[in-house]
CSV table of C-alpha atoms in Angstrom, one decimal:
chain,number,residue,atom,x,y,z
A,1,UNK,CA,-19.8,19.6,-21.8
A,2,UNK,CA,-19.0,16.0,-21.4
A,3,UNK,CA,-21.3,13.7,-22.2
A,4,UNK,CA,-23.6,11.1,-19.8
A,5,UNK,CA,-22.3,8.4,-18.6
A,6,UNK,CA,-23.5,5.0,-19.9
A,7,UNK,CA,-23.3,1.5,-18.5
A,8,UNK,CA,-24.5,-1.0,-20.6
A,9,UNK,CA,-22.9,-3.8,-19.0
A,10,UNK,CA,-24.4,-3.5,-15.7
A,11,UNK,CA,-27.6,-4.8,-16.4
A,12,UNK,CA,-25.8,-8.0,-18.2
A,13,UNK,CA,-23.7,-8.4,-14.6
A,14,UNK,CA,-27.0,-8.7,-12.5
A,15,UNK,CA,-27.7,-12.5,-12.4
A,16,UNK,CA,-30.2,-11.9,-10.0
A,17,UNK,CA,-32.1,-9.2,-8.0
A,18,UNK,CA,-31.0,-10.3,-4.6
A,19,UNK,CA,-29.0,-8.2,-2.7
A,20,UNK,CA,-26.8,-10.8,-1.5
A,21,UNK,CA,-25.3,-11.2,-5.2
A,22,UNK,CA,-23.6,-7.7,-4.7
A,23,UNK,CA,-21.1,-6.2,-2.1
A,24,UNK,CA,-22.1,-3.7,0.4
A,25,UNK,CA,-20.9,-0.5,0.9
A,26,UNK,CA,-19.2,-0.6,4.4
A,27,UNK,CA,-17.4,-3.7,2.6
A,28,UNK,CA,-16.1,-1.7,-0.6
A,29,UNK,CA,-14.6,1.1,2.1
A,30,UNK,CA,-13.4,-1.2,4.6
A,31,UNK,CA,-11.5,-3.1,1.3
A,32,UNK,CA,-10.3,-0.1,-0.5
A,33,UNK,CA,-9.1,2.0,3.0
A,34,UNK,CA,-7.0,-1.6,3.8
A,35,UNK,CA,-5.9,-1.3,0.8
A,36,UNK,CA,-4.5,2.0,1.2
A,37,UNK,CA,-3.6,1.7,4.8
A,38,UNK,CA,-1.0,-1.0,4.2
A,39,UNK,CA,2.7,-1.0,4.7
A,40,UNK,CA,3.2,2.5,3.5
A,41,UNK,CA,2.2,4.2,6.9
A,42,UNK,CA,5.3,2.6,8.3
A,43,UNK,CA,7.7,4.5,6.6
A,44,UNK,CA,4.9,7.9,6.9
A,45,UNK,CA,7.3,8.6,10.4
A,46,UNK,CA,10.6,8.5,8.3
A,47,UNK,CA,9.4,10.3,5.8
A,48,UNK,CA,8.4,13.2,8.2
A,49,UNK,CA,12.0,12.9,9.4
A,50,UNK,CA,13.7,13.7,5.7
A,51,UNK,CA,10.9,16.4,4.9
A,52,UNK,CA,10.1,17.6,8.5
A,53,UNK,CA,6.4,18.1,9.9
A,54,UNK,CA,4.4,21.4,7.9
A,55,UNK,CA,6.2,19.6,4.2
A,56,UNK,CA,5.1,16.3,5.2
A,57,UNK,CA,1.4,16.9,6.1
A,58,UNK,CA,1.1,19.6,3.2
A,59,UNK,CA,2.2,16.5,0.8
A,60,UNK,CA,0.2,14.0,2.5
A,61,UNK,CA,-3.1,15.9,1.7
A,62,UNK,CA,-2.1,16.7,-2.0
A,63,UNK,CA,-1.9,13.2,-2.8
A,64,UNK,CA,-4.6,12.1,-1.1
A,65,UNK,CA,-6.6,14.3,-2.8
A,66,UNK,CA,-5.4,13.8,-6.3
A,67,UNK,CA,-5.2,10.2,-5.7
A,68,UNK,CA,-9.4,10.5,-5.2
A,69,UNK,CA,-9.4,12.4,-8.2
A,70,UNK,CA,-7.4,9.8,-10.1
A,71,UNK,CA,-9.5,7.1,-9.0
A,72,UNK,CA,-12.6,8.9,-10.3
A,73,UNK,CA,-11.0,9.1,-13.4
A,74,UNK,CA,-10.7,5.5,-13.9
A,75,UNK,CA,-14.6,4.8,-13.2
A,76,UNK,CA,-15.7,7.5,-15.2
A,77,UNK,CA,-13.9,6.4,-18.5
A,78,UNK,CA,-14.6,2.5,-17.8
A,79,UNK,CA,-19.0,3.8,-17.4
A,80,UNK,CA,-17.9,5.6,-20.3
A,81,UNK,CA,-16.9,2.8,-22.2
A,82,UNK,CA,-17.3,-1.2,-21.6
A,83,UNK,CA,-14.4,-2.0,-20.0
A,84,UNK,CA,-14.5,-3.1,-15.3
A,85,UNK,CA,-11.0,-3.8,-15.7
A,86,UNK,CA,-8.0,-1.2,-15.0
A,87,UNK,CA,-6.1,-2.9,-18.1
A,88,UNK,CA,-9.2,-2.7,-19.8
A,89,UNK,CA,-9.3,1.0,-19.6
A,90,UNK,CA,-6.1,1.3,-20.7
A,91,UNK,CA,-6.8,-0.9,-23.9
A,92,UNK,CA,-9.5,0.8,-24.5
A,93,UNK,CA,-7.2,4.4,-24.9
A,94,UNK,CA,-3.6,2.3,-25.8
A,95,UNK,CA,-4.7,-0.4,-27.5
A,96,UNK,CA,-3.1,-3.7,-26.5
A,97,UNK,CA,0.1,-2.0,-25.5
A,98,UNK,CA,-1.6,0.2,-22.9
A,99,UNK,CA,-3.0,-2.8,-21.1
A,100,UNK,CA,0.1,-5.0,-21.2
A,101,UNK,CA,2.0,-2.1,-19.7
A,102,UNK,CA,-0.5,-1.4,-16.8
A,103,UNK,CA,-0.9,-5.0,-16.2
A,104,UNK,CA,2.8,-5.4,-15.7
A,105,UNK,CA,3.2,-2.5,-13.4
A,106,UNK,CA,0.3,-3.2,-11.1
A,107,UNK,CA,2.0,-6.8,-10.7
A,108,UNK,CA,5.2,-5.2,-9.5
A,109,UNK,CA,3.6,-2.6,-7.3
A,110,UNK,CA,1.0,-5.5,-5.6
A,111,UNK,CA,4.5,-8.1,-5.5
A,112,UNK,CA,6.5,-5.4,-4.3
A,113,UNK,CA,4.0,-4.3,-1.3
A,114,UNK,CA,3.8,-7.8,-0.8
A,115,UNK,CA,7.3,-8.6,-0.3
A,116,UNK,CA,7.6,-5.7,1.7
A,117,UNK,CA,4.6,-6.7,3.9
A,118,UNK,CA,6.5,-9.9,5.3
A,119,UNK,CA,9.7,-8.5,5.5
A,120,UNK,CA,7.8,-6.1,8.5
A,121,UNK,CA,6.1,-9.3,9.6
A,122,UNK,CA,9.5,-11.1,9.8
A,123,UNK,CA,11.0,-7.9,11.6
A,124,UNK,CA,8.3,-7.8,13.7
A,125,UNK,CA,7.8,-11.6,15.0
A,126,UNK,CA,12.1,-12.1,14.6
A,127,UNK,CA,13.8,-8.9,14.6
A,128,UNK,CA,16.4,-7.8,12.3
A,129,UNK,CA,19.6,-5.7,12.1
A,130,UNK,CA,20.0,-2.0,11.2
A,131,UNK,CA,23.2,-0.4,11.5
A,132,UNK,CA,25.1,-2.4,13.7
A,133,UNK,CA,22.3,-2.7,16.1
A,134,UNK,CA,20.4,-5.8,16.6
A,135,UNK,CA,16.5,-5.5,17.0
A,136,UNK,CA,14.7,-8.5,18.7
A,137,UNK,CA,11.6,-9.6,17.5
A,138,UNK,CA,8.3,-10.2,19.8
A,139,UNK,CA,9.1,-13.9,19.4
A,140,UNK,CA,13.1,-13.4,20.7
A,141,UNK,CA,11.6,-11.3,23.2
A,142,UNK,CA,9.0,-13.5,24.9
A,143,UNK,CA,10.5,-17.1,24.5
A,144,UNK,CA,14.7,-16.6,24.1
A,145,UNK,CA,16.7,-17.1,20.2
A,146,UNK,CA,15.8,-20.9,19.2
A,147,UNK,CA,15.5,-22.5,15.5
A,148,UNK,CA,11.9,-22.2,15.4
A,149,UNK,CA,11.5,-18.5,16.2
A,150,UNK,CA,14.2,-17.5,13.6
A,151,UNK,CA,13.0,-15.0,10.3
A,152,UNK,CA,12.8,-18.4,8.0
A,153,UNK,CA,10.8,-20.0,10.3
A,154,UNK,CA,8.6,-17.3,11.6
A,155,UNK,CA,7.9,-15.9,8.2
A,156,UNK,CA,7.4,-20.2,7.0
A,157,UNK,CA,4.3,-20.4,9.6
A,158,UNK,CA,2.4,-17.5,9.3
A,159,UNK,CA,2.7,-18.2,5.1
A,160,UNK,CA,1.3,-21.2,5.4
A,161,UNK,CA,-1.2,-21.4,8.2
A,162,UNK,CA,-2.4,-17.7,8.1
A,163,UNK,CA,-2.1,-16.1,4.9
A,164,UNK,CA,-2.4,-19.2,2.5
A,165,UNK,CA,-6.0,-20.0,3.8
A,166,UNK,CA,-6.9,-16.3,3.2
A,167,UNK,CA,-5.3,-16.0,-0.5
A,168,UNK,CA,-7.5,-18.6,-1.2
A,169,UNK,CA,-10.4,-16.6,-1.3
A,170,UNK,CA,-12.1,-16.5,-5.0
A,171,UNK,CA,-14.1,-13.2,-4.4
A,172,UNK,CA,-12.7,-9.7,-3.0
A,173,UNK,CA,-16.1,-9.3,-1.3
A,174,UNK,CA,-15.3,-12.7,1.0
A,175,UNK,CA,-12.2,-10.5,2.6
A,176,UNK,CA,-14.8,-7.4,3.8
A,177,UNK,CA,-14.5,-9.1,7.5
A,178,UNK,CA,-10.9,-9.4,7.5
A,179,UNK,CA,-10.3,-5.7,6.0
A,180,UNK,CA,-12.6,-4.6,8.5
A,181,UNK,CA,-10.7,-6.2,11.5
A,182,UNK,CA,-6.9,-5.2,9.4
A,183,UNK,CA,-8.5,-1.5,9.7
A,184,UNK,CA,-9.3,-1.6,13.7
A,185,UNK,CA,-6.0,-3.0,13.8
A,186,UNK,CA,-4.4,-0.1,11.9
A,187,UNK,CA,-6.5,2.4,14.0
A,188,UNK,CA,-5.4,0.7,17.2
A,189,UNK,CA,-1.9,1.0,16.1
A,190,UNK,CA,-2.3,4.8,15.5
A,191,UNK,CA,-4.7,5.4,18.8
A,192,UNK,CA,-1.6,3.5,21.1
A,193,UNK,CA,1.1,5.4,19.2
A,194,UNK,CA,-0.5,8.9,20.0
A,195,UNK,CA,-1.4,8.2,23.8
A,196,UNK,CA,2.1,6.8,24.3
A,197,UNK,CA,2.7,10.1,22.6
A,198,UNK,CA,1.1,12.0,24.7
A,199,UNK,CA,2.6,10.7,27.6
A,200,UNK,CA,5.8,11.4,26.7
A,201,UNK,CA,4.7,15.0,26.0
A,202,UNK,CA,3.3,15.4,29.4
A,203,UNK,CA,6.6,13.7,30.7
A,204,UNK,CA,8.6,16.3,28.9
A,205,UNK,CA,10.3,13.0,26.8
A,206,UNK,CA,9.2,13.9,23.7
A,207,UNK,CA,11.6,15.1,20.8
A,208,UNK,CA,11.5,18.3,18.9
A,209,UNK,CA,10.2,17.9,16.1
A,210,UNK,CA,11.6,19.7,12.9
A,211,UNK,CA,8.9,21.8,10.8
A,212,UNK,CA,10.8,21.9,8.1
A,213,UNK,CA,13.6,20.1,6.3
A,214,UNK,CA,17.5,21.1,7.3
A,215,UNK,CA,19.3,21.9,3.9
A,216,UNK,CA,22.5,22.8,5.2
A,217,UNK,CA,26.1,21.3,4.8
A,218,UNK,CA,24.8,19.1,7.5
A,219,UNK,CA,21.6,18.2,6.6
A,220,UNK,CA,19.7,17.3,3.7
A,221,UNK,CA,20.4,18.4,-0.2
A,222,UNK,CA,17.3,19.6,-2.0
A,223,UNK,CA,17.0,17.1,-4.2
A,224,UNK,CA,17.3,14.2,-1.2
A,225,UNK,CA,13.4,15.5,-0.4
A,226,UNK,CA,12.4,14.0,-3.4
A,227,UNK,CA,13.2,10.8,-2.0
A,228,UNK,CA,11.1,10.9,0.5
A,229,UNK,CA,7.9,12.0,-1.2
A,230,UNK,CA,7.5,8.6,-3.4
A,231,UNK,CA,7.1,6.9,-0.2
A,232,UNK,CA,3.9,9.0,0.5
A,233,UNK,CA,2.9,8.3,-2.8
A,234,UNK,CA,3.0,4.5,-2.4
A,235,UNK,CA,0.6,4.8,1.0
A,236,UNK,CA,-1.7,5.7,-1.3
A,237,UNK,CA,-1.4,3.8,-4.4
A,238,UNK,CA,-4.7,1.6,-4.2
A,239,UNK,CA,-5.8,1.8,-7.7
A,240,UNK,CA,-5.6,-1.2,-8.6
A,241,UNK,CA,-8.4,-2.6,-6.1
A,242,UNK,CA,-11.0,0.0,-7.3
A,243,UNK,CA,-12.5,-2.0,-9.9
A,244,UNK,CA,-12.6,-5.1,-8.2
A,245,UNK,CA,-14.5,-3.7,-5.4
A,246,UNK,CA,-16.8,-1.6,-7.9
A,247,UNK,CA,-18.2,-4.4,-9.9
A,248,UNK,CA,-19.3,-6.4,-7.2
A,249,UNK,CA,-21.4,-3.4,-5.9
A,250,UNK,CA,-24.8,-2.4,-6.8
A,251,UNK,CA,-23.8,0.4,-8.5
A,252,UNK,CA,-20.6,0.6,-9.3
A,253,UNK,CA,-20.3,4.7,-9.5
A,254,UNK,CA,-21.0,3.7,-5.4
A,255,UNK,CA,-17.6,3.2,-5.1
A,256,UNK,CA,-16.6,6.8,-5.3
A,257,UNK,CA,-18.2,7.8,-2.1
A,258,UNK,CA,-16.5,4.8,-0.6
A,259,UNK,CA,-12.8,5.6,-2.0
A,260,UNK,CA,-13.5,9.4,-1.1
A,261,UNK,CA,-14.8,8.3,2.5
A,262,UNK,CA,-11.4,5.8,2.6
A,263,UNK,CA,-9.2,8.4,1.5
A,264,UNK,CA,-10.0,10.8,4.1
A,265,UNK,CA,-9.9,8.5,6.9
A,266,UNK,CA,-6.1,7.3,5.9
A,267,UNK,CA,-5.2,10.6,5.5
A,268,UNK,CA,-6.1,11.7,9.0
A,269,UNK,CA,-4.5,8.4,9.9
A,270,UNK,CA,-1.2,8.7,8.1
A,271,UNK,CA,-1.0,12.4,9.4
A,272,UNK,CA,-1.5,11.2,13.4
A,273,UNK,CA,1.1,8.4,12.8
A,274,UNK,CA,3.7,10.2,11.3
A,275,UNK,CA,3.3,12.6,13.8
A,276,UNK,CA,3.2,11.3,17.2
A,277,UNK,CA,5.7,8.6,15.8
A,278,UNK,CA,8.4,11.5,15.4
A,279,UNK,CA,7.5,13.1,18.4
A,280,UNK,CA,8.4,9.6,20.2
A,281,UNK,CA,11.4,9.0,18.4
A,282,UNK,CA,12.8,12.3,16.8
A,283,UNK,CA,16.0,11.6,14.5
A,284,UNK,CA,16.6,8.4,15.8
A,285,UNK,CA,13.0,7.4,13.8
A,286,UNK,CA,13.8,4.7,11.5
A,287,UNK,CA,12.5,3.2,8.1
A,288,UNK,CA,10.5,0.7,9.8
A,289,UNK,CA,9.0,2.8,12.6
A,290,UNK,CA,7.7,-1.1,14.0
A,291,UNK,CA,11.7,-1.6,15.2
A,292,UNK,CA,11.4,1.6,17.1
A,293,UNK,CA,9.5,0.2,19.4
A,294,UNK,CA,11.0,-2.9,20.3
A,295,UNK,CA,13.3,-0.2,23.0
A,296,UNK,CA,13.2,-0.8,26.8
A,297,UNK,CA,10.4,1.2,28.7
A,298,UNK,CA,10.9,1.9,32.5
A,299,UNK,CA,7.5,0.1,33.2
A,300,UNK,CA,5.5,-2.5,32.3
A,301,UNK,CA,2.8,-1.1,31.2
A,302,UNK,CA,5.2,0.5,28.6
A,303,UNK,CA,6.3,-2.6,27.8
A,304,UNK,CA,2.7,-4.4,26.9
A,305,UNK,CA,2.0,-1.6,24.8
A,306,UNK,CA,5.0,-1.3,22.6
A,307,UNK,CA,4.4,-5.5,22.1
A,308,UNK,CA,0.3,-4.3,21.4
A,309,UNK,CA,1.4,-1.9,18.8
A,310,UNK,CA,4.0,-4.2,17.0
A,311,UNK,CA,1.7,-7.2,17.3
A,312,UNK,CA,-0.9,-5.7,16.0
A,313,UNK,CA,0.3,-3.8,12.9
A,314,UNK,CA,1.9,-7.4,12.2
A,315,UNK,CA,-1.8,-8.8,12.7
A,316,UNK,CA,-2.9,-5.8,10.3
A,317,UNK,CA,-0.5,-6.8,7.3
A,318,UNK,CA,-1.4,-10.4,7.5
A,319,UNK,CA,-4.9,-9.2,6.4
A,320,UNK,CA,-4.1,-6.8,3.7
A,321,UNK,CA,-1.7,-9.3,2.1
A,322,UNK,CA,-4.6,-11.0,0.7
A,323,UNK,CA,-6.0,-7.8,-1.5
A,324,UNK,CA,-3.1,-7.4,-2.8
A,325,UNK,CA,-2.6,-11.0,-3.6
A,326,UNK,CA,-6.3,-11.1,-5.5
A,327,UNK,CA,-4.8,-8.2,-7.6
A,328,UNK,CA,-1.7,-9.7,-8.2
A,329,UNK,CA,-3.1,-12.6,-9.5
A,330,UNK,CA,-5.9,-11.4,-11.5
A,331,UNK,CA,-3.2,-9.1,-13.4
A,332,UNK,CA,-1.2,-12.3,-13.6
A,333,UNK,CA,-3.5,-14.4,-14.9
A,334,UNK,CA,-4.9,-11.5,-17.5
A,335,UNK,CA,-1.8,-11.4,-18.9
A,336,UNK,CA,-0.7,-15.2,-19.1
A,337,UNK,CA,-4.2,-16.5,-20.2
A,338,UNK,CA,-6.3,-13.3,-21.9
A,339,UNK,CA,-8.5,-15.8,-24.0
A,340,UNK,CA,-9.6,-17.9,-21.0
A,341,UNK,CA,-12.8,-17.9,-18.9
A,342,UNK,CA,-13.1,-16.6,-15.4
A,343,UNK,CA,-10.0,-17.5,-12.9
A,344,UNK,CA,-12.1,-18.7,-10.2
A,345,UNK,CA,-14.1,-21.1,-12.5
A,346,UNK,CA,-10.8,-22.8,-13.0
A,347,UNK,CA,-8.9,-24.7,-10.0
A,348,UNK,CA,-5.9,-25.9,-12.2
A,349,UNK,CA,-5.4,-22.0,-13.0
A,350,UNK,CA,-6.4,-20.6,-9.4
A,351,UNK,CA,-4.1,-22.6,-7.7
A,352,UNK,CA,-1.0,-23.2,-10.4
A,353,UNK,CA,-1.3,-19.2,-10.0
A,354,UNK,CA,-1.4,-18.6,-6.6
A,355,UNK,CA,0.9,-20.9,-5.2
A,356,UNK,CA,3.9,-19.7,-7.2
A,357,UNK,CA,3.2,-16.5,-6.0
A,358,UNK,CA,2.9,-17.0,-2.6
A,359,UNK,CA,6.5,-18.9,-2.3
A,360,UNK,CA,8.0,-16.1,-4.3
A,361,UNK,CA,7.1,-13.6,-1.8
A,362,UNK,CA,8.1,-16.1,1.0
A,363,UNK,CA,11.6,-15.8,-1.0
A,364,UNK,CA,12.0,-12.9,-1.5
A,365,UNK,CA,11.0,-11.0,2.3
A,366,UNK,CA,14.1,-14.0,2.8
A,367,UNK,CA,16.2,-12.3,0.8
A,368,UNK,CA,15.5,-8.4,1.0
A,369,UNK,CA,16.8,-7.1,4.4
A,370,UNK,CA,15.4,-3.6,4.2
A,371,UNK,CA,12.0,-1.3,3.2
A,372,UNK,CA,13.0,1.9,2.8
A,373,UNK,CA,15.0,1.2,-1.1
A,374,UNK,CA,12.0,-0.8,-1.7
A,375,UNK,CA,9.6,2.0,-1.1
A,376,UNK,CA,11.9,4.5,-2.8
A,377,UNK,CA,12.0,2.0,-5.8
A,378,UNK,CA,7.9,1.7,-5.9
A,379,UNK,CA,7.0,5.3,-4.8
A,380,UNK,CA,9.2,6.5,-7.7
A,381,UNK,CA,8.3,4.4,-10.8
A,382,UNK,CA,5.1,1.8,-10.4
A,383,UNK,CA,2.4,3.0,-7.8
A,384,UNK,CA,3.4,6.9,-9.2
A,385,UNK,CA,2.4,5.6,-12.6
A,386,UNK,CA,-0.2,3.3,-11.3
A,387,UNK,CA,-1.8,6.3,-9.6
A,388,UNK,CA,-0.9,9.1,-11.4
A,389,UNK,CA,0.7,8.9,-15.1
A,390,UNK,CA,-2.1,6.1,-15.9
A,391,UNK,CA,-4.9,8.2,-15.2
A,392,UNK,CA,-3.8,11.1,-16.3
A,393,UNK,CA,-3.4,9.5,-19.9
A,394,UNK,CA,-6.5,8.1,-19.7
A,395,UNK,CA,-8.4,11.7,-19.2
A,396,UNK,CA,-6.1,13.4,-21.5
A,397,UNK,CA,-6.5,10.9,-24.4
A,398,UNK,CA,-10.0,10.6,-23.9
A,399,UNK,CA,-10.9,7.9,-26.1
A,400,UNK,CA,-14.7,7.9,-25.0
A,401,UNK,CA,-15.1,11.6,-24.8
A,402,UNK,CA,-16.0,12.0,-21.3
A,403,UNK,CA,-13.4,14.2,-20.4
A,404,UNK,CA,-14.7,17.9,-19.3
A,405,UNK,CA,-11.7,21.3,-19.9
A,406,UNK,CA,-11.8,21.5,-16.4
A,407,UNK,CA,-10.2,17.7,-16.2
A,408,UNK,CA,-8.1,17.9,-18.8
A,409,UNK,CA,-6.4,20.7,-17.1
A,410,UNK,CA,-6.0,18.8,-13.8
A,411,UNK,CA,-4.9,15.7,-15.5
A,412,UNK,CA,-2.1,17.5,-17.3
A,413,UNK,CA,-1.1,19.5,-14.2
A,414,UNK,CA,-0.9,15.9,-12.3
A,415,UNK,CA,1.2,14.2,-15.2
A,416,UNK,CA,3.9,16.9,-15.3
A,417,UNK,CA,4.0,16.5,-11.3
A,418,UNK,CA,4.2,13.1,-11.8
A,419,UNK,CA,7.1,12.9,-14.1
A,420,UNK,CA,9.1,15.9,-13.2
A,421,UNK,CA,8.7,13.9,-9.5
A,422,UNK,CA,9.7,10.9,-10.4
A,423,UNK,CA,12.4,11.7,-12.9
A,424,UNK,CA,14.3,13.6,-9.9
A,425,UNK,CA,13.5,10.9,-7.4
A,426,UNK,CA,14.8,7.9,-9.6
A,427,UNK,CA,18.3,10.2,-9.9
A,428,UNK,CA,18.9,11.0,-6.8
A,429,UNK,CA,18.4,7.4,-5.7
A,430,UNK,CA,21.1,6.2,-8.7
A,431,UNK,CA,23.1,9.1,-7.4
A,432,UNK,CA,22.7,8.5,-3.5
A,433,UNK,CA,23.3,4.4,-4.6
A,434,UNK,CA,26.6,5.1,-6.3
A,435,UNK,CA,28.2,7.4,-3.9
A,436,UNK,CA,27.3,5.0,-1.0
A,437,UNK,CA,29.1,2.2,-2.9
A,438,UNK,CA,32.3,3.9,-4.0
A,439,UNK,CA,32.4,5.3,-0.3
């Protein structure tokens, strides 16, 4: 039997008993479900492509549910102990080793998804090229190809009027309002996808869907699935944000009902969009399922709502950018300055920090042309160990002994999963990379 859980340094954390010093609930789910509803669900469509539709949703609810149950790890070994940090916890079981490493990998993970974010902003407001074919953006599309409307440009403006002002907020509980509205975004994205759906399914228009994967000389090897499952696991790689949220709560064990609740809600969400998305689109679903629907309708009304759905998830990313950015930096500055005091007591640190950041992820959406690698990359070695490995560690070394047989168990089951997974993901992708390039 496990012992109680302690907390000795929540009553040091109180400064006052005013509610108004802590976060509220609806704020800690709105946070953590933008945080897991981010870029990922744009590649959910593709991914139900490779693995086809009964694989796909059988996947998406195993790793949302062991993703809840990793999360709970974490906040049960940091009551357990005294660390509110993720790299905390890991110091706490690794020693300084174990919170360098986790550090380091939840900066790649939050500075991947955020490169990744504007790349689908750039695609989104100034098009892009896949395969020959040339995709216009919404900008293209309403005013004609000019200097100002081009991917630098685009992607130059929005950096510095929208999502500079918004990475410049000091406390995660300050972006509750914009998570909230990033969320009815993502909901209006998946509630215009499935009527347009719909439509096309009373129409007859629809495509026919594949239930499961083709693994014939045609098709798909076996091993190719395994490329397609990281990307799942990256939709819901939000780990990083759970202790952030938790320690400006009340009660920080609060913010399990919260991730469970957020959890749920992206699942169903991820499910509806991957599937209505392939019904709409069939084989010809790409990476970014945004370009899909910059295609010619026969009406107008068609029209407006493919612009409504791209605008919109663009809208969406602009907000979750900012989560990701508070992570990024606190990580950042963790690692670079571990002696100082608090980052946001500090303007030459808060901005020498974040401004470096922001212009390399201005750089590099520039530079990368395309998601799908960059999900394959992160789905198969940072947010599997950021969600997964980390956790599983931390149960299985169980440094504060809070860890019960029947976790244990779990924990082990989810770190074999987790490297066997990753391992055969991370080949094929070398594999799939070199054959491409000697072809």
């Amino acid at each position: 039997m496990s012992p109680a859980i302690k907390a000795p340094l929540l009553p040091n954390q109180e400064p006052s008993s005013s509610s108004e010093n802590h976060g509220s609930f609806a704020g800690a789910v709105f946070n953590i479900s933008t945080s897991i509803v981010g870029a990922g669900i744009m590649a959910i469509p593709a991914a139900f492509k490779v693995l086809g539709v009964i694989p796909s949703l059988s996947i998406i609810v195993i790793i949302a549910w062991l993703s809840n149950v990793s999360a709970g790890f974490l906040m049960k070994s940091s009551l357990a102990g005294e660390s509110t940090t993720y790299a905390g916890v890991m110091k706490e079981s690794f020693g300084k080793s174990g919170s360098v490493v986790v550090t380091i990998v939840t900066m790649v993970v939050t500075f991947g998804s955020m490169i990744i974010f504007s790349i689908i902003i750039g695609d989104v407001l100034s098009g892009n090229e896949k395969d020959g074919i040339i995709h216009l953006g919404l900008l293209q599309e309403w005013f004609g190809s000019h200097w100002w409307n081009s991917r630098f440009f685009g992607l130059l403006f929005i950096f510095v009027f929208l999502l500079l002002p918004l990475v410049l907020c000091r406390r995660v509980e300050r972006l509750a309002l914009s998570s909230a509205i990033s969320f009815l975004l993502a909901l209006l994205f998946v509630v215009i996808s499935s009527v347009l759906a719909i439509i096309a399914l009373v129409q007859g228009k629809t495509k026919t869907p594949r239930l499961f994967p083709e693994l014939n000389d045609g098709g798909l090897s076996f091993f190719s699935l395994f490329t397609a499952s990281p990307v799942i696991v990256t939709a819901f790689t939000f780990h990083f944000n759970v202790h952030p949220v938790a320690f400006e709560l009340k009660d920080p064990l609060d913010v399990l009902s919260a991730t469970r609740i957020s959890v749920i809600l992206c699942a169903a969400i991820y499910s509806a969009t991957g599937l209505f998305c392939y019904l709409l689109f069939g084989d010809s679903t790409m990476t970014d399922v945004l370009m899909n629907f910059d295609q010619s309708t026969s009406s107008s009304i068609g029209s407006l709502l493919n612009d409504i759905v791209r605008l919109s998830y663009a809208i969406h990313l602009m907000l979750v950018f900012p989560l990701l950015n508070f992570s990024l930096r606190a990580n950042l500055d963790e690692l670079l300055f571990p002696t100082k005091h608090s980052l946001v007591e500090d303007n030459k640190r808060f901005f020498g920090i974040t401004f470096p950041l922001l212009i390399s992820c201005f750089l590099g959406a520039i530079a990368i042309p395309d998601i799908w690698y960059f999900f394959q990359f992160l789905g198969s070695t940072s947010t599997v160990s950021i969600a997964f490995i980390f956790p599983a560690a931390i149960v299985l070394r169980n440094v504060n002994g809070f860890s019960t047989l029947r976790e244990k168990i779990v924990a082990s089951v989810m770190l074999v999963l987790a490297v066997a997974t990753s391992i055969i993901a991370i080949s094929t992708n070398i594999y799939t990379f070199t054959a491409t390039e000697e072809t």
